[in-house]
């Protein structure tokens, strides 16, 4: 019983096994039980001995050891590089089909060099080190117990290419497992996309993270993201919310690739429901300000909340516009415009309040753009009403924002894209020119009498109105003569 803790085999220094005391005892016992037991014993001895010898061979043999080497691997490049690696055939042929073929008795061009076989490998200079690394890996027992063999994605990818070329299944499998498990830099990912698809099914697991996703999975993540992005989470989650909003916009954007999601009626209903809930929270906050004191908007907590709502609504307009479902939002904003303007006009002239006014202008510019360019059709009376509300507000707010931007340390927070101001000005002109000429005259008169006439500049609308008014009788009289029409001019 005392022998049970000892190894079954001990070895001479040259690797030939001799029987231990336990082995002799086992043999004697097995001999008593007949031929069947002897056969079982022999199978066990052969299997265990083969495992031990394989481990010892890979540990004992060292690449570059000329005293034990029986084969030279010559790595050669078109540039004339010719490096000799002193290797061992029993190591090379085990896990590499190329070496197994070249060192077989059937290979006709096997050369003899000072009693050693010689195998030539031609490669590009760029891949030279990968070939050396692969040969070194043939000397290592790759059994999953050591992970840090690859020294990065690029090196593993280079070794994988060589392993596929030379037929080294064990190394291929280890490279694939490594590349499938680790993260990639953007440049590495592009390199993988160039190389791996040509390697066939054996390298397919590497590309699992890049495969197209089922539409149902895309819809699920879109719905979850839109719900979070419009949920008005606490301020400490604002970065997460902004990231979610950016990705939603990216999903719906057509660039070099088609949009990730083609929205059906169910998706549009979900988006409208989420935006409507956001707008309801904004209206609740607006109502509280409208019924409160003059100072209520200037309180820190109120400013942050109100600004957050307006920022989210401005982003929501982008999503609604991409999905072509702006109508409800435009109508909601129209209905709330009078309250919004009154609340903002009650606010102080602090930088924070001016920033809120800026965010309100951003939302308004998107709403007016939808009206001005026919995305949403409103009756004449509503178009005129929205102009009379927001045109004076923007006219006064723009110089205020400009002055704060020039004098305030936090000016960066108040910068509105110059294209936005230009676009808003063009939208005002478009809406004015679509009104009846008498309403145009009323708005232009008010503009010419105002001290803030520099922005928005309605010169284009004024010029068109002058031209139309001057030629109106002549143009309409000609039409009337042709069609038997009468007019009351």
Tab-separated table of C-alpha atoms in Angstrom, residues 63-417:
chain	number	residue	atom	x	y	z
A	63	UNK	CA	15.088	24.583	-31.761
A	64	UNK	CA	18.570	25.578	-32.890
A	65	UNK	CA	20.334	22.730	-31.038
A	66	UNK	CA	22.801	21.490	-33.707
A	67	UNK	CA	23.996	18.598	-31.575
A	68	UNK	CA	20.588	16.893	-31.719
A	69	UNK	CA	19.182	18.418	-34.929
A	70	UNK	CA	18.542	16.132	-37.900
A	71	UNK	CA	16.926	18.633	-40.265
A	72	UNK	CA	17.632	22.184	-41.414
A	73	UNK	CA	14.737	24.477	-42.286
A	74	UNK	CA	15.900	27.215	-44.648
A	75	UNK	CA	13.696	30.306	-44.646
A	76	UNK	CA	14.302	32.238	-47.856
A	77	UNK	CA	12.926	35.517	-49.169
A	78	UNK	CA	12.937	37.174	-52.624
A	79	UNK	CA	15.269	39.808	-51.180
A	80	UNK	CA	17.957	37.146	-50.694
A	81	UNK	CA	17.550	36.424	-47.015
A	82	UNK	CA	18.458	32.827	-46.184
A	83	UNK	CA	18.224	31.803	-42.524
A	84	UNK	CA	18.908	28.281	-41.299
A	85	UNK	CA	16.956	26.831	-38.403
A	86	UNK	CA	18.312	23.606	-36.894
A	87	UNK	CA	15.285	21.495	-36.049
A	88	UNK	CA	14.145	17.984	-35.269
A	89	UNK	CA	12.101	15.982	-37.725
A	90	UNK	CA	10.099	14.134	-35.073
A	91	UNK	CA	8.845	17.529	-33.799
A	92	UNK	CA	8.157	19.037	-37.217
A	93	UNK	CA	6.189	16.147	-38.685
A	94	UNK	CA	3.852	15.631	-35.713
A	95	UNK	CA	1.672	18.720	-36.184
A	96	UNK	CA	2.558	20.044	-39.640
A	97	UNK	CA	1.430	18.449	-42.903
A	98	UNK	CA	3.972	20.374	-44.978
A	99	UNK	CA	6.936	19.036	-43.017
A	100	UNK	CA	5.385	15.579	-42.820
A	101	UNK	CA	5.194	15.493	-46.616
A	102	UNK	CA	8.634	16.959	-47.229
A	103	UNK	CA	10.362	14.671	-44.768
A	104	UNK	CA	8.590	11.530	-45.902
A	105	UNK	CA	10.366	8.824	-47.880
A	106	UNK	CA	8.103	9.527	-50.853
A	107	UNK	CA	9.347	13.088	-51.373
A	108	UNK	CA	11.734	12.911	-54.359
A	109	UNK	CA	13.746	16.081	-53.819
A	110	UNK	CA	14.739	15.572	-50.186
A	111	UNK	CA	18.330	16.866	-49.910
A	112	UNK	CA	21.100	15.735	-47.607
A	113	UNK	CA	23.260	18.363	-45.946
A	114	UNK	CA	26.026	17.107	-43.591
A	115	UNK	CA	23.822	14.109	-42.747
A	116	UNK	CA	20.764	16.328	-42.218
A	117	UNK	CA	17.621	16.628	-44.292
A	118	UNK	CA	17.068	20.136	-45.678
A	119	UNK	CA	13.665	21.734	-46.227
A	120	UNK	CA	13.316	25.071	-48.029
A	121	UNK	CA	10.462	27.479	-47.262
A	122	UNK	CA	10.072	30.555	-49.426
A	123	UNK	CA	8.196	33.499	-47.919
A	124	UNK	CA	7.840	37.247	-48.162
A	125	UNK	CA	9.984	39.399	-45.893
A	126	UNK	CA	6.807	40.721	-44.280
A	127	UNK	CA	5.879	37.212	-43.134
A	128	UNK	CA	9.362	36.015	-42.189
A	129	UNK	CA	8.981	36.406	-38.430
A	130	UNK	CA	5.617	34.638	-38.512
A	131	UNK	CA	7.261	31.569	-40.049
A	132	UNK	CA	9.934	31.566	-37.355
A	133	UNK	CA	7.300	31.909	-34.641
A	134	UNK	CA	5.263	29.051	-36.066
A	135	UNK	CA	8.256	26.716	-36.054
A	136	UNK	CA	8.958	27.688	-32.454
A	137	UNK	CA	5.340	26.903	-31.577
A	138	UNK	CA	5.763	23.387	-32.962
A	139	UNK	CA	8.163	22.817	-30.052
A	140	UNK	CA	5.540	23.858	-27.477
A	141	UNK	CA	2.776	21.669	-26.114
A	142	UNK	CA	-0.283	23.755	-27.056
A	143	UNK	CA	-2.885	22.229	-24.779
A	144	UNK	CA	-4.726	25.335	-23.577
A	145	UNK	CA	-2.769	25.574	-20.331
A	146	UNK	CA	-0.735	28.557	-21.582
A	147	UNK	CA	-2.608	31.476	-23.189
A	148	UNK	CA	0.114	34.090	-23.610
A	149	UNK	CA	1.717	32.589	-26.708
A	150	UNK	CA	0.571	35.056	-29.357
A	151	UNK	CA	1.793	38.505	-28.313
A	152	UNK	CA	-1.119	40.385	-29.816
A	153	UNK	CA	-3.715	40.128	-32.530
A	154	UNK	CA	-1.451	41.006	-35.459
A	155	UNK	CA	1.117	38.382	-34.532
A	156	UNK	CA	-1.563	35.718	-34.048
A	157	UNK	CA	-3.127	36.616	-37.394
A	158	UNK	CA	0.238	36.349	-39.139
A	159	UNK	CA	0.952	32.969	-37.529
A	160	UNK	CA	-2.539	31.791	-38.482
A	161	UNK	CA	-1.856	32.588	-42.135
A	162	UNK	CA	1.353	30.554	-42.075
A	163	UNK	CA	-0.326	27.708	-40.170
A	164	UNK	CA	-3.049	27.466	-42.808
A	165	UNK	CA	-0.466	27.556	-45.588
A	166	UNK	CA	1.687	24.815	-44.025
A	167	UNK	CA	-1.180	22.738	-42.630
A	168	UNK	CA	-0.765	22.916	-38.854
A	169	UNK	CA	-4.223	22.089	-37.430
A	170	UNK	CA	-3.272	22.356	-33.757
A	171	UNK	CA	-1.801	25.824	-34.196
A	172	UNK	CA	-4.699	26.877	-36.440
A	173	UNK	CA	-7.159	25.876	-33.737
A	174	UNK	CA	-5.198	27.707	-31.021
A	175	UNK	CA	-4.927	30.881	-33.157
A	176	UNK	CA	-8.621	30.811	-33.963
A	177	UNK	CA	-9.530	30.394	-30.285
A	178	UNK	CA	-7.303	33.318	-29.341
A	179	UNK	CA	-8.529	35.687	-32.066
A	180	UNK	CA	-12.135	34.781	-31.385
A	181	UNK	CA	-11.782	35.614	-27.682
A	182	UNK	CA	-9.772	38.870	-27.559
A	183	UNK	CA	-10.762	42.431	-28.408
A	184	UNK	CA	-9.542	44.046	-31.630
A	185	UNK	CA	-8.456	47.557	-32.483
A	186	UNK	CA	-10.171	49.112	-35.501
A	187	UNK	CA	-7.117	48.637	-37.764
A	188	UNK	CA	-6.801	45.007	-36.602
A	189	UNK	CA	-10.442	44.387	-37.395
A	190	UNK	CA	-9.965	45.681	-40.938
A	191	UNK	CA	-6.941	43.410	-41.359
A	192	UNK	CA	-8.928	40.421	-40.098
A	193	UNK	CA	-11.689	41.175	-42.610
A	194	UNK	CA	-9.151	41.149	-45.432
A	195	UNK	CA	-7.455	37.896	-44.453
A	196	UNK	CA	-9.731	35.549	-42.510
A	197	UNK	CA	-12.610	35.083	-45.025
A	198	UNK	CA	-10.142	33.419	-47.433
A	199	UNK	CA	-9.297	30.742	-44.870
A	200	UNK	CA	-12.589	28.884	-45.048
A	201	UNK	CA	-14.631	27.158	-42.375
A	202	UNK	CA	-11.711	26.491	-40.036
A	203	UNK	CA	-11.360	30.236	-39.329
A	204	UNK	CA	-15.066	31.070	-39.395
A	205	UNK	CA	-15.473	31.410	-35.586
A	206	UNK	CA	-13.230	34.489	-35.691
A	207	UNK	CA	-15.845	36.366	-37.703
A	208	UNK	CA	-18.774	35.544	-35.419
A	209	UNK	CA	-18.842	39.049	-33.910
A	210	UNK	CA	-19.046	40.614	-37.381
A	211	UNK	CA	-21.937	38.593	-38.767
A	212	UNK	CA	-25.217	40.343	-39.698
A	213	UNK	CA	-27.804	40.337	-36.923
A	214	UNK	CA	-31.366	39.077	-37.261
A	215	UNK	CA	-33.933	41.817	-37.821
A	216	UNK	CA	-35.832	40.791	-34.695
A	217	UNK	CA	-32.725	41.400	-32.565
A	218	UNK	CA	-32.213	44.815	-34.175
A	219	UNK	CA	-35.816	45.778	-33.475
A	220	UNK	CA	-35.545	44.682	-29.844
A	221	UNK	CA	-32.426	46.719	-29.190
A	222	UNK	CA	-33.853	49.734	-31.047
A	223	UNK	CA	-37.030	49.700	-28.956
A	224	UNK	CA	-35.103	49.328	-25.693
A	225	UNK	CA	-32.763	52.155	-26.679
A	226	UNK	CA	-35.494	54.596	-27.748
A	227	UNK	CA	-37.314	53.995	-24.478
A	228	UNK	CA	-34.186	54.744	-22.463
A	229	UNK	CA	-33.167	57.722	-24.625
A	230	UNK	CA	-36.528	59.425	-24.091
A	231	UNK	CA	-36.981	58.474	-20.431
A	232	UNK	CA	-35.339	61.593	-18.951
A	233	UNK	CA	-32.994	59.649	-16.637
A	234	UNK	CA	-31.160	61.295	-13.738
A	235	UNK	CA	-28.338	63.747	-14.576
A	236	UNK	CA	-25.614	61.252	-13.615
A	237	UNK	CA	-26.757	59.124	-16.556
A	238	UNK	CA	-26.647	61.922	-19.120
A	239	UNK	CA	-23.573	60.491	-20.870
A	240	UNK	CA	-25.304	57.128	-21.264
A	241	UNK	CA	-28.393	58.848	-22.615
A	242	UNK	CA	-26.365	60.890	-25.115
A	243	UNK	CA	-24.597	57.766	-26.329
A	244	UNK	CA	-27.924	55.973	-26.783
A	245	UNK	CA	-29.300	58.915	-28.746
A	246	UNK	CA	-26.262	58.997	-31.019
A	247	UNK	CA	-26.529	55.286	-31.785
A	248	UNK	CA	-30.254	55.524	-32.542
A	249	UNK	CA	-29.576	58.289	-35.027
A	250	UNK	CA	-26.761	56.243	-36.545
A	251	UNK	CA	-29.028	53.198	-36.945
A	252	UNK	CA	-31.459	55.252	-39.030
A	253	UNK	CA	-28.879	57.143	-41.097
A	254	UNK	CA	-28.165	56.171	-44.685
A	255	UNK	CA	-24.484	56.741	-45.461
A	256	UNK	CA	-22.190	54.359	-47.331
A	257	UNK	CA	-24.431	51.612	-45.965
A	258	UNK	CA	-28.188	51.274	-45.814
A	259	UNK	CA	-29.868	52.114	-42.476
A	260	UNK	CA	-29.590	49.329	-39.940
A	261	UNK	CA	-33.327	49.444	-39.341
A	262	UNK	CA	-36.188	49.948	-41.773
A	263	UNK	CA	-38.984	51.189	-39.573
A	264	UNK	CA	-42.409	49.648	-40.046
A	265	UNK	CA	-45.692	50.955	-38.611
A	266	UNK	CA	-45.105	49.254	-35.260
A	267	UNK	CA	-41.692	50.877	-34.864
A	268	UNK	CA	-43.123	54.275	-35.777
A	269	UNK	CA	-45.920	53.865	-33.241
A	270	UNK	CA	-43.374	52.987	-30.538
A	271	UNK	CA	-41.224	56.018	-31.378
A	272	UNK	CA	-44.229	58.354	-31.363
A	273	UNK	CA	-45.368	56.948	-28.011
A	274	UNK	CA	-41.923	57.480	-26.472
A	275	UNK	CA	-41.651	61.049	-27.795
A	276	UNK	CA	-45.184	61.843	-26.661
A	277	UNK	CA	-44.314	60.751	-23.111
A	278	UNK	CA	-41.239	62.952	-23.221
A	279	UNK	CA	-43.302	65.873	-24.489
A	280	UNK	CA	-45.884	65.327	-21.739
A	281	UNK	CA	-43.170	65.634	-19.073
A	282	UNK	CA	-41.959	68.803	-20.767
A	283	UNK	CA	-45.497	70.264	-20.769
A	284	UNK	CA	-45.936	69.409	-17.079
A	285	UNK	CA	-42.735	71.261	-16.294
A	286	UNK	CA	-43.758	74.148	-18.552
A	287	UNK	CA	-47.133	74.442	-16.837
A	288	UNK	CA	-45.468	74.600	-13.438
A	289	UNK	CA	-43.236	77.440	-14.645
A	290	UNK	CA	-46.136	79.217	-16.316
A	291	UNK	CA	-48.123	79.235	-13.082
A	292	UNK	CA	-45.103	80.030	-10.900
A	293	UNK	CA	-43.135	83.132	-10.051
A	294	UNK	CA	-40.727	85.019	-12.252
A	295	UNK	CA	-37.796	83.466	-10.398
A	296	UNK	CA	-38.956	79.834	-10.775
A	297	UNK	CA	-37.199	79.328	-14.117
A	298	UNK	CA	-33.945	80.685	-12.700
A	299	UNK	CA	-33.701	78.098	-9.930
A	300	UNK	CA	-30.839	75.681	-10.532
A	301	UNK	CA	-32.838	72.452	-10.462
A	302	UNK	CA	-35.536	73.857	-12.737
A	303	UNK	CA	-32.991	75.128	-15.248
A	304	UNK	CA	-31.269	71.774	-15.503
A	305	UNK	CA	-34.525	69.873	-15.924
A	306	UNK	CA	-36.012	72.268	-18.470
A	307	UNK	CA	-32.810	72.347	-20.476
A	308	UNK	CA	-32.649	68.552	-20.480
A	309	UNK	CA	-36.196	68.313	-21.845
A	310	UNK	CA	-35.468	70.797	-24.632
A	311	UNK	CA	-32.226	69.068	-25.586
A	312	UNK	CA	-33.998	65.717	-25.765
A	313	UNK	CA	-36.850	67.201	-27.810
A	314	UNK	CA	-34.380	68.701	-30.269
A	315	UNK	CA	-32.807	65.278	-30.714
A	316	UNK	CA	-36.251	63.660	-30.989
A	317	UNK	CA	-37.031	65.923	-33.937
A	318	UNK	CA	-34.107	64.370	-35.796
A	319	UNK	CA	-35.489	60.873	-35.246
A	320	UNK	CA	-39.050	61.852	-36.158
A	321	UNK	CA	-37.816	63.554	-39.291
A	322	UNK	CA	-35.871	60.478	-40.401
A	323	UNK	CA	-38.965	58.347	-39.873
A	324	UNK	CA	-41.194	60.969	-41.569
A	325	UNK	CA	-43.560	61.223	-38.618
A	326	UNK	CA	-43.119	64.884	-37.602
A	327	UNK	CA	-46.802	65.905	-37.870
A	328	UNK	CA	-47.901	65.134	-34.293
A	329	UNK	CA	-44.822	66.783	-32.805
A	330	UNK	CA	-45.314	69.925	-34.919
A	331	UNK	CA	-48.915	70.197	-33.767
A	332	UNK	CA	-47.957	69.654	-30.119
A	333	UNK	CA	-45.241	72.304	-30.356
A	334	UNK	CA	-47.640	74.704	-32.057
A	335	UNK	CA	-50.192	74.253	-29.265
A	336	UNK	CA	-47.547	74.842	-26.577
A	337	UNK	CA	-45.681	77.679	-28.306
A	338	UNK	CA	-47.528	80.525	-26.610
A	339	UNK	CA	-46.791	79.148	-23.135
A	340	UNK	CA	-43.173	78.398	-24.036
A	341	UNK	CA	-42.523	81.934	-25.265
A	342	UNK	CA	-44.157	83.510	-22.205
A	343	UNK	CA	-42.158	81.356	-19.779
A	344	UNK	CA	-38.896	82.110	-21.555
A	345	UNK	CA	-39.610	85.817	-21.696
A	346	UNK	CA	-40.195	85.799	-17.908
A	347	UNK	CA	-36.739	84.324	-17.276
A	348	UNK	CA	-33.751	86.359	-16.217
A	349	UNK	CA	-30.756	87.145	-18.435
A	350	UNK	CA	-28.355	84.725	-16.764
A	351	UNK	CA	-26.207	82.522	-18.945
A	352	UNK	CA	-28.171	79.423	-17.900
A	353	UNK	CA	-31.534	80.933	-18.869
A	354	UNK	CA	-30.132	82.196	-22.163
A	355	UNK	CA	-28.931	78.675	-22.887
A	356	UNK	CA	-32.482	77.404	-22.350
A	357	UNK	CA	-33.707	79.999	-24.850
A	358	UNK	CA	-31.110	78.745	-27.291
A	359	UNK	CA	-32.328	75.143	-26.923
A	360	UNK	CA	-35.899	76.332	-27.508
A	361	UNK	CA	-34.752	78.050	-30.706
A	362	UNK	CA	-33.142	74.787	-31.835
A	363	UNK	CA	-36.398	72.870	-31.436
A	364	UNK	CA	-38.374	75.669	-33.066
A	365	UNK	CA	-36.033	75.732	-36.069
A	366	UNK	CA	-36.750	72.032	-36.711
A	367	UNK	CA	-40.498	72.547	-36.335
A	368	UNK	CA	-40.502	75.575	-38.658
A	369	UNK	CA	-38.388	73.702	-41.183
A	370	UNK	CA	-41.003	70.950	-41.345
A	371	UNK	CA	-43.686	73.620	-41.893
A	372	UNK	CA	-41.716	75.797	-44.286
A	373	UNK	CA	-40.708	73.032	-46.682
A	374	UNK	CA	-44.047	71.244	-46.787
A	375	UNK	CA	-43.147	68.203	-44.673
A	376	UNK	CA	-46.109	69.094	-42.453
A	377	UNK	CA	-49.008	71.054	-43.949
A	378	UNK	CA	-50.689	73.576	-41.654
A	379	UNK	CA	-53.546	75.958	-42.481
A	380	UNK	CA	-52.699	79.588	-43.256
A	381	UNK	CA	-53.961	80.848	-39.893
A	382	UNK	CA	-51.689	78.472	-37.974
A	383	UNK	CA	-48.668	79.323	-40.101
A	384	UNK	CA	-49.252	83.018	-39.530
A	385	UNK	CA	-49.753	82.503	-35.803
A	386	UNK	CA	-46.525	80.536	-35.356
A	387	UNK	CA	-44.613	83.227	-37.242
A	388	UNK	CA	-46.017	86.003	-35.070
A	389	UNK	CA	-44.973	84.088	-31.941
A	390	UNK	CA	-41.467	82.937	-32.826
A	391	UNK	CA	-40.219	85.611	-35.206
A	392	UNK	CA	-40.130	88.357	-32.526
A	393	UNK	CA	-38.685	85.923	-29.961
A	394	UNK	CA	-35.838	84.838	-32.239
A	395	UNK	CA	-35.217	88.438	-33.306
A	396	UNK	CA	-34.593	89.497	-29.681
A	397	UNK	CA	-32.875	86.314	-28.525
A	398	UNK	CA	-30.196	86.149	-31.249
A	399	UNK	CA	-28.408	89.411	-30.223
A	400	UNK	CA	-28.646	88.339	-26.581
A	401	UNK	CA	-26.974	85.028	-27.336
A	402	UNK	CA	-24.319	86.751	-29.443
A	403	UNK	CA	-23.447	89.212	-26.674
A	404	UNK	CA	-23.154	86.476	-24.042
A	405	UNK	CA	-21.078	84.357	-26.406
A	406	UNK	CA	-18.573	87.182	-26.807
A	407	UNK	CA	-18.329	88.101	-23.122
A	408	UNK	CA	-18.907	84.885	-21.190
A	409	UNK	CA	-16.319	82.314	-20.114
A	410	UNK	CA	-18.860	79.571	-20.819
A	411	UNK	CA	-19.359	80.816	-24.357
A	412	UNK	CA	-18.810	77.371	-25.871
A	413	UNK	CA	-22.044	76.163	-24.291
A	414	UNK	CA	-24.005	78.834	-26.141
A	415	UNK	CA	-22.621	78.389	-29.613
A	416	UNK	CA	-25.233	77.401	-32.117
A	417	UNK	CA	-24.082	76.098	-35.444
